[in-house]
mmCIF file of C-alpha atoms in Angstrom:
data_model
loop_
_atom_site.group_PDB
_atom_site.id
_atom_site.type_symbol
_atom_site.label_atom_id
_atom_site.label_comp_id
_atom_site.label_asym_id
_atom_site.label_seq_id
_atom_site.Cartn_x
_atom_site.Cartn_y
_atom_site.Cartn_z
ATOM 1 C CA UNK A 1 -13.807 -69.249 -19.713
ATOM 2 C CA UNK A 2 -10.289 -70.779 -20.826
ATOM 3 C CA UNK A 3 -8.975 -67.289 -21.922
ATOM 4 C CA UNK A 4 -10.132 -65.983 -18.633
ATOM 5 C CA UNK A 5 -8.295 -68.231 -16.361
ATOM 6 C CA UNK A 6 -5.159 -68.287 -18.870
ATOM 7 C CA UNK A 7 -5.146 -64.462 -18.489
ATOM 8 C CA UNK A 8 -5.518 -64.726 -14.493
ATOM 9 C CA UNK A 9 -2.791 -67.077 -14.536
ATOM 10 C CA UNK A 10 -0.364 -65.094 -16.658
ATOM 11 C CA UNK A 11 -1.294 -62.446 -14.509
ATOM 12 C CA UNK A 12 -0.356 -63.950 -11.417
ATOM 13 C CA UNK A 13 2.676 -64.738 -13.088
ATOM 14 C CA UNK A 14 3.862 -60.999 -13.303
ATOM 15 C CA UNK A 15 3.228 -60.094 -10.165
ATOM 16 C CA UNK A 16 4.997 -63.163 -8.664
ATOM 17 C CA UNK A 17 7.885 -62.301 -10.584
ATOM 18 C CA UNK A 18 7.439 -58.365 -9.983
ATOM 19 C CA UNK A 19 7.534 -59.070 -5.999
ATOM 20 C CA UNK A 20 10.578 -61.454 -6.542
ATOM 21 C CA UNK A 21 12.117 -58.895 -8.447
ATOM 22 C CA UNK A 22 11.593 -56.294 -5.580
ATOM 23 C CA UNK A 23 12.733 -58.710 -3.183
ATOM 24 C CA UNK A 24 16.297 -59.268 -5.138
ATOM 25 C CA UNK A 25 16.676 -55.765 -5.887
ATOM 26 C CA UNK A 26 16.257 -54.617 -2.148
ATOM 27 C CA UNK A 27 18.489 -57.315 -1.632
ATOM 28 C CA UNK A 28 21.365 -56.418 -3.827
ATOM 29 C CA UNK A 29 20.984 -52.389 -2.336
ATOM 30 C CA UNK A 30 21.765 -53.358 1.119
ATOM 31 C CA UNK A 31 25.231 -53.826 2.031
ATOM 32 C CA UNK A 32 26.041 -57.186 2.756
ATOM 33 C CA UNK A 33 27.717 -56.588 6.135
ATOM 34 C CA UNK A 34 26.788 -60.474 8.059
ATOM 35 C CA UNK A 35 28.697 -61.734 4.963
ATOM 36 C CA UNK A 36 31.903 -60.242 5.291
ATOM 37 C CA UNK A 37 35.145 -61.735 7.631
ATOM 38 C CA UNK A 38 34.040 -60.794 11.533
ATOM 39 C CA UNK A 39 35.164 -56.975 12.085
ATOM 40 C CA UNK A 40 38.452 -56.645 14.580
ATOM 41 C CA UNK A 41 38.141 -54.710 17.247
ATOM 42 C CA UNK A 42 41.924 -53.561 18.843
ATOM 43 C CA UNK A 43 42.381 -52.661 22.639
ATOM 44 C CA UNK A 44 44.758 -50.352 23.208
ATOM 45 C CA UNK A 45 47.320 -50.741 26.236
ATOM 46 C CA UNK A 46 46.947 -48.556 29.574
ATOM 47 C CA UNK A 47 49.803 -48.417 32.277
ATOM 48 C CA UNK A 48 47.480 -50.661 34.501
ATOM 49 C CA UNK A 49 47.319 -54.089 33.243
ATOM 50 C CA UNK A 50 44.331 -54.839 35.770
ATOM 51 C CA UNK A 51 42.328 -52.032 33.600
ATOM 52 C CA UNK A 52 44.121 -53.494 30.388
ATOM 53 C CA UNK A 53 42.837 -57.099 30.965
ATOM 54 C CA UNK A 54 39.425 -55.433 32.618
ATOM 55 C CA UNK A 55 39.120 -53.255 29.099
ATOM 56 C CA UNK A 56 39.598 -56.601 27.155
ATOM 57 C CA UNK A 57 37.150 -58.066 29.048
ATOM 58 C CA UNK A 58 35.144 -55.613 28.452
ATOM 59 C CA UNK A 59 35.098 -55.831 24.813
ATOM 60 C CA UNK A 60 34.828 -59.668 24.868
ATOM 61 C CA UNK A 61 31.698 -59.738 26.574
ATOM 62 C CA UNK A 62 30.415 -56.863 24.317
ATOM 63 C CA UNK A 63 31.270 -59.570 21.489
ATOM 64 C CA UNK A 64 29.194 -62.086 23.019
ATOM 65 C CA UNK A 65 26.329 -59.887 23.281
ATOM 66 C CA UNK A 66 26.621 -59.044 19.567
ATOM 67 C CA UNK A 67 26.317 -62.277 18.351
ATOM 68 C CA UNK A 68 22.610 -62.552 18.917
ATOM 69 C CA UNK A 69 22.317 -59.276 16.855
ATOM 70 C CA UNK A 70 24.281 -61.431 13.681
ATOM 71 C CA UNK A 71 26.965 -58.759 14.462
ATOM 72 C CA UNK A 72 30.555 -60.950 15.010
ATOM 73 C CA UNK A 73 33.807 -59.733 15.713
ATOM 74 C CA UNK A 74 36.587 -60.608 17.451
ATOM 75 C CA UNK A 75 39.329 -58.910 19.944
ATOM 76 C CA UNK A 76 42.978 -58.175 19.879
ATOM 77 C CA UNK A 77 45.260 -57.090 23.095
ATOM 78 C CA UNK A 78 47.872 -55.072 21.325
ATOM 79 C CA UNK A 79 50.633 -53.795 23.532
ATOM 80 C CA UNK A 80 51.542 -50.266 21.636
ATOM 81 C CA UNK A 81 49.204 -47.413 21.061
ATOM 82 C CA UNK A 82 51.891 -46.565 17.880
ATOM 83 C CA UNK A 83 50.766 -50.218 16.793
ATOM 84 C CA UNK A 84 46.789 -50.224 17.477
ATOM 85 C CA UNK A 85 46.531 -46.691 15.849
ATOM 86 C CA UNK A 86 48.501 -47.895 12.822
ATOM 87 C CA UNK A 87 46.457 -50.722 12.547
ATOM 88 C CA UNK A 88 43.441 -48.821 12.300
ATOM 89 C CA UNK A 89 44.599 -46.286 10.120
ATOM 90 C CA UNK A 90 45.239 -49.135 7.727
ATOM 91 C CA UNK A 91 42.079 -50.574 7.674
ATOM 92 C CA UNK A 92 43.338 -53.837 9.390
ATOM 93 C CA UNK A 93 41.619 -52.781 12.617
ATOM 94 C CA UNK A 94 37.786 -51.999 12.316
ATOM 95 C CA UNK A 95 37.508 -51.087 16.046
ATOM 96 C CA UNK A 96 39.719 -48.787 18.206
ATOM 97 C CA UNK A 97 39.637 -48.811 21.780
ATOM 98 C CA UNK A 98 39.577 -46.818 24.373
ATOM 99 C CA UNK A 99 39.567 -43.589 22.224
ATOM 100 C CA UNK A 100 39.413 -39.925 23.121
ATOM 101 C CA UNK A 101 36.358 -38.525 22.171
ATOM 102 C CA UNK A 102 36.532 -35.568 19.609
ATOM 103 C CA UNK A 103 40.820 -36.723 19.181
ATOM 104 C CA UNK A 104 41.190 -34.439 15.990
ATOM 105 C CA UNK A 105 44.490 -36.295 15.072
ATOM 106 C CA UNK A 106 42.558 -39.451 15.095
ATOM 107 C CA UNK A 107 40.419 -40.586 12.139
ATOM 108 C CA UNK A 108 37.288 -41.992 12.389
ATOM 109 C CA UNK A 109 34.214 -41.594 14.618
ATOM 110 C CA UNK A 110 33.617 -42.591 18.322
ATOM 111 C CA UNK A 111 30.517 -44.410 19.505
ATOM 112 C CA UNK A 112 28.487 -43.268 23.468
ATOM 113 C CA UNK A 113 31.280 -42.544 26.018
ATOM 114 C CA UNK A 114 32.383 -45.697 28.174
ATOM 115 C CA UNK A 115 34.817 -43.871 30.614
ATOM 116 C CA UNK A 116 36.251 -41.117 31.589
ATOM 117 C CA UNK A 117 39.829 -40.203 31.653
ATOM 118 C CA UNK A 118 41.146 -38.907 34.952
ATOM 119 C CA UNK A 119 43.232 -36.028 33.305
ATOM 120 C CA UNK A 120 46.320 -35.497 32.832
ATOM 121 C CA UNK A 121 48.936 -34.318 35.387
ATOM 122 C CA UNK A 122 52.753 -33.345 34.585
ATOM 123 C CA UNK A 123 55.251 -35.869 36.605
ATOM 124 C CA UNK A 124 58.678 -34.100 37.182
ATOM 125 C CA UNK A 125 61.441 -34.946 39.761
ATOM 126 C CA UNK A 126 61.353 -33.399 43.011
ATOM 127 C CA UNK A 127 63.699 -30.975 42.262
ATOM 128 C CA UNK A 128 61.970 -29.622 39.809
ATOM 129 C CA UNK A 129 57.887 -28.037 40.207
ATOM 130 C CA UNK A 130 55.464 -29.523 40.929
ATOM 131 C CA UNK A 131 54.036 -27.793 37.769
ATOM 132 C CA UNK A 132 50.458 -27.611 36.942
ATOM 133 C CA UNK A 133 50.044 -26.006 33.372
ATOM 134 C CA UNK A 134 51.297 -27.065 29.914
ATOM 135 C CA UNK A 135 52.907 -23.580 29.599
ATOM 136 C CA UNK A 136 55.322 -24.415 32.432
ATOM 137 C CA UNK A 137 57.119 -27.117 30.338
ATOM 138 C CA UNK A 138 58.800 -24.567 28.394
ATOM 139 C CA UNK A 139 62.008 -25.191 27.761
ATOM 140 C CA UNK A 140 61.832 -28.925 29.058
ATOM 141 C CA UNK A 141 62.189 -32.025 27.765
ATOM 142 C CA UNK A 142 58.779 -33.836 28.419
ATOM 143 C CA UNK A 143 58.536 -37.726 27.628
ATOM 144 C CA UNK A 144 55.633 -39.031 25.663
ATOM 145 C CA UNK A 145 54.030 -42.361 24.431
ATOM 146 C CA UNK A 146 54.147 -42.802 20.518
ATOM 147 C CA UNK A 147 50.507 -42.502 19.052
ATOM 148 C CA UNK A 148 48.673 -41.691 22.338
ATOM 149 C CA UNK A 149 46.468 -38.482 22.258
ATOM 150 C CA UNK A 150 47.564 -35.822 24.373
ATOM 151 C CA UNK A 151 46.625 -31.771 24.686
ATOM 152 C CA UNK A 152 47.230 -30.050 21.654
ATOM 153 C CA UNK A 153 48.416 -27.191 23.674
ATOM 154 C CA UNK A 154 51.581 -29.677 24.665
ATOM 155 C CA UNK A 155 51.750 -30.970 20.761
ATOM 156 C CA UNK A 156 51.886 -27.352 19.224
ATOM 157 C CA UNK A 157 54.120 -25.704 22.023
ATOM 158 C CA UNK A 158 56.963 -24.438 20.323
ATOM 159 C CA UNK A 159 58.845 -24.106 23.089
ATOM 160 C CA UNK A 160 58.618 -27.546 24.554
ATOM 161 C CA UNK A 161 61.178 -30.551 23.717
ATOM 162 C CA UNK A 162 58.821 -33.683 22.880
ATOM 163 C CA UNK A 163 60.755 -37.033 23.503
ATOM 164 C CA UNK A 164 58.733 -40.223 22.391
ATOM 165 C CA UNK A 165 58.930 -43.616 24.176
ATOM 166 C CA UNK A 166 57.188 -47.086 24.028
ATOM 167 C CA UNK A 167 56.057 -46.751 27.330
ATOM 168 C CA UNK A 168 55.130 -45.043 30.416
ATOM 169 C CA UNK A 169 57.475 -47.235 32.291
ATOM 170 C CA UNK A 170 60.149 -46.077 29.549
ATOM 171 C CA UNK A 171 59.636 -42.580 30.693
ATOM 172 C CA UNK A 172 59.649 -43.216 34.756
ATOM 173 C CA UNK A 173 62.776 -44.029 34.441
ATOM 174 C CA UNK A 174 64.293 -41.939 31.841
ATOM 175 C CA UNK A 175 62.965 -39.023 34.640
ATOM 176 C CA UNK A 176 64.597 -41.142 37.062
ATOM 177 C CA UNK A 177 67.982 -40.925 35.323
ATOM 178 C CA UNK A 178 67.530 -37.140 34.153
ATOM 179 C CA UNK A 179 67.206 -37.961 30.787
ATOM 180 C CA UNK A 180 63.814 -36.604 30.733
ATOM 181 C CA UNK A 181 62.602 -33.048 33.097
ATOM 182 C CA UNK A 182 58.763 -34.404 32.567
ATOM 183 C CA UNK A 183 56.665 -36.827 31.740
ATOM 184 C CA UNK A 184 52.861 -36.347 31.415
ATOM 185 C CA UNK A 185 50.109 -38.992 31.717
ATOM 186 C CA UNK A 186 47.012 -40.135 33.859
ATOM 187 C CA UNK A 187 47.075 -39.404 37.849
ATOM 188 C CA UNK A 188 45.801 -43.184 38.813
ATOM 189 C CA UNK A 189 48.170 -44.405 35.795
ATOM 190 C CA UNK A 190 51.117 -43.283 36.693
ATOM 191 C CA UNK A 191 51.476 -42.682 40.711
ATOM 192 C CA UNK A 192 50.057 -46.734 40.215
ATOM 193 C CA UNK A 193 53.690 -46.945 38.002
ATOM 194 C CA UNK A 194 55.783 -45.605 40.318
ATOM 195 C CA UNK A 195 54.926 -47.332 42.931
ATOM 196 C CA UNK A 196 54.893 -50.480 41.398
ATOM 197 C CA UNK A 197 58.660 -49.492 40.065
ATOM 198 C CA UNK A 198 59.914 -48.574 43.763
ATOM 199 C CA UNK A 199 59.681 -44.310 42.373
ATOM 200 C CA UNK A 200 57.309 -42.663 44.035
ATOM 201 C CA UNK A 201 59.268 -41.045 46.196
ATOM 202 C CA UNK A 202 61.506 -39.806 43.360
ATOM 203 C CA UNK A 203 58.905 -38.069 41.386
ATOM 204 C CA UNK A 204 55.850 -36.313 42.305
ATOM 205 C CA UNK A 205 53.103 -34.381 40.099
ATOM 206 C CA UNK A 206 51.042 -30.890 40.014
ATOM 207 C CA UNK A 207 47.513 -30.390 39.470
ATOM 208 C CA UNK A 208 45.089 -32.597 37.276
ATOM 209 C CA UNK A 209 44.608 -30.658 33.371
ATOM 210 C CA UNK A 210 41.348 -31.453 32.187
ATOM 211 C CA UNK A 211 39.017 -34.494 31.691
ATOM 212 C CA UNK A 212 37.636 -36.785 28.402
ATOM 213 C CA UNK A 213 35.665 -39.052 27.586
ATOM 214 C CA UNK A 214 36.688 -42.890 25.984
ATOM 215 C CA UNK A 215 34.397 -44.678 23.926
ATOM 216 C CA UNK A 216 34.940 -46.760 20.834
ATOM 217 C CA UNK A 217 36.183 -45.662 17.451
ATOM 218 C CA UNK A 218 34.851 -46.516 14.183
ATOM 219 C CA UNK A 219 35.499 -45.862 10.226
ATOM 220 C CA UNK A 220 33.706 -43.313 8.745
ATOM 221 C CA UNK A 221 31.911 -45.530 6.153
ATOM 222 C CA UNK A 222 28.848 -47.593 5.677
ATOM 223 C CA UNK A 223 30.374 -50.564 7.748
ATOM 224 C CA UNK A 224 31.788 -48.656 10.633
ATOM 225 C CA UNK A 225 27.972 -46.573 10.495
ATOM 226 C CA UNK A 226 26.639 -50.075 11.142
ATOM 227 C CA UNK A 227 28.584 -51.351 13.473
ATOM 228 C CA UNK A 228 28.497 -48.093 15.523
ATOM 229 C CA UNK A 229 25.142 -48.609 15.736
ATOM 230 C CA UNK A 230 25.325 -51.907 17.450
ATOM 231 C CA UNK A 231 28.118 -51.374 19.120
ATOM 232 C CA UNK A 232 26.319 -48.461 20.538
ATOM 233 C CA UNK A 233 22.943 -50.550 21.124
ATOM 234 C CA UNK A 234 25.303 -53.670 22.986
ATOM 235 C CA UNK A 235 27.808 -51.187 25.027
ATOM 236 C CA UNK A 236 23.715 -49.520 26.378
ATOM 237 C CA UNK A 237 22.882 -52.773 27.188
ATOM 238 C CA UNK A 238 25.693 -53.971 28.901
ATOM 239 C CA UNK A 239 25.975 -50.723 31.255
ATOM 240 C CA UNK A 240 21.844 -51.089 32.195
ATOM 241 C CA UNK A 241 22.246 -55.107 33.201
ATOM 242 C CA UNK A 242 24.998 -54.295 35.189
ATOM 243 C CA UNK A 243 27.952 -55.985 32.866
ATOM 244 C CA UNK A 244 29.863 -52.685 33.309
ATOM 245 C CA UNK A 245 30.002 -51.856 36.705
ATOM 246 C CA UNK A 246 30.875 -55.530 37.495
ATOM 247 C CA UNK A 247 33.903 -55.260 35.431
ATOM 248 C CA UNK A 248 35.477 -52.637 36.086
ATOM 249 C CA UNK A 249 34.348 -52.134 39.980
ATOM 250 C CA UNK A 250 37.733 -52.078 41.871
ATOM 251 C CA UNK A 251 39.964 -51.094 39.457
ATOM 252 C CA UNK A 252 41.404 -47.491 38.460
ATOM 253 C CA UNK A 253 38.881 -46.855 35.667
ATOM 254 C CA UNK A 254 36.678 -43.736 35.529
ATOM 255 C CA UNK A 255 33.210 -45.116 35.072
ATOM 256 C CA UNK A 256 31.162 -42.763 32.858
ATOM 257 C CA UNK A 257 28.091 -43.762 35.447
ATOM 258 C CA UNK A 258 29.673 -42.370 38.194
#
């Protein structure tokens, strides 16, 4: 009887110490993501602070609602695209936003669309177009913002004369002065400018080019997988509960739900 509850007992032994085994191996496999510094998410500018603050706040309460999924990150306003792209490039941004979906000079992966864009349009001076195609800035001198996405068309046109500002409000006024023939940006973004600068009636624009979608961009690793996911899972969330549509009612945003 004594050797038959010794062996029970040093049976029970190994397979306590085979299931804590299991349980430390699974444990050292997964990646130990809740562990590391909170992930930074970077908000790009637009030309509309209203949507600039409205994005921010946007992302803020998309933090909050990450928390209860042990997901935590915070949020950084950063006033050039040139900055917030170099930032994630470098690894010292985990997060990009807003992003152009499918951006091939962008690295990374994008999460479920949040916006849309309102497309492009080509501001010029009213003595010269209005122009409505990309191949009608041949021979121009068309202003753009450093590290924002635009057509490749406009990029790889050899016959167009790319000059790169800070700002949108940099290039309503470089048209303004002649320095520029063109600039090209967002209808709401930049008739919003000009008006706001006192130029709207020294500029006007041709027809919208195109339409994309704006979500969040990620790394493409194991950690930026992850937090797609609940970033993904969070942004869902936010836009059935009505989060979204209270935000970013009344201002010049695109709402991918319209």
């Amino acid at each position: 009887m004594k050797a038959l509850t010794l062996c029970f007992c040093i049976h029970g032994v190994f397979a306590t110490c085979r299931v804590l085994l299991a349980i430390f191996t699974l444990a050292w496999s997964m990646p130990a993501f809740t562990s590391e510094p909170p992930c930074v998410v970077v908000n790009g500018p637009t030309s509309d602070p209203i949507l600039t603050q409205a994005n921010f706040e946007w992302t803020q309460r998309l933090i909050q609602h990450l928390e209860v999924r042990d997901v935590h990150c915070r949020a950084l306003n950063i006033d050039h695209w040139a900055r917030a792209n170099k930032m994630f490039r470098e690894g010292s941004a985990d997060v990009l936003f807003p992003e152009i979906v499918g951006d091939p000079e962008q690295p990374g992966v994008t999460g479920i669309p949040i916006a849309l864009t309102h497309g492009f349009v080509i501001f010029t001076r009213h003595d010269t177009g209005p122009l409505n195609h990309i191949e009608s800035l041949a021979g121009l001198k068309v202003g753009t913002i450093r590290g924002r996405y635009y057509p490749e068309e406009l990029q790889s046109h050899p016959g167009i004369q790319i000059v790169p500002a800070n700002s949108l409000e940099q290039n309503m006024r470089k048209l303004a002065l002649g320095r520029i023939d063109a600039t090209i940006e967002y209808l709401s973004d930049g008739v919003t400018l000009l008006n706001r600068l006192g130029l709207r009636s020294m500029a006007h624009h041709g027809d919208e080019i195109g339409a994309q979608e704006l979500a969040y961009r990620f790394h493409q690793s194991a950690r930026g997988d992850w937090l797609r996911h609940h970033f993904d899972i969070a942004a869902q969330e936010l836009i059935d509960n009505g989060t979204y549509h209270q935000l970013f009612i009344g201002t010049s945003q695109r709402m991918i739900t319209d």
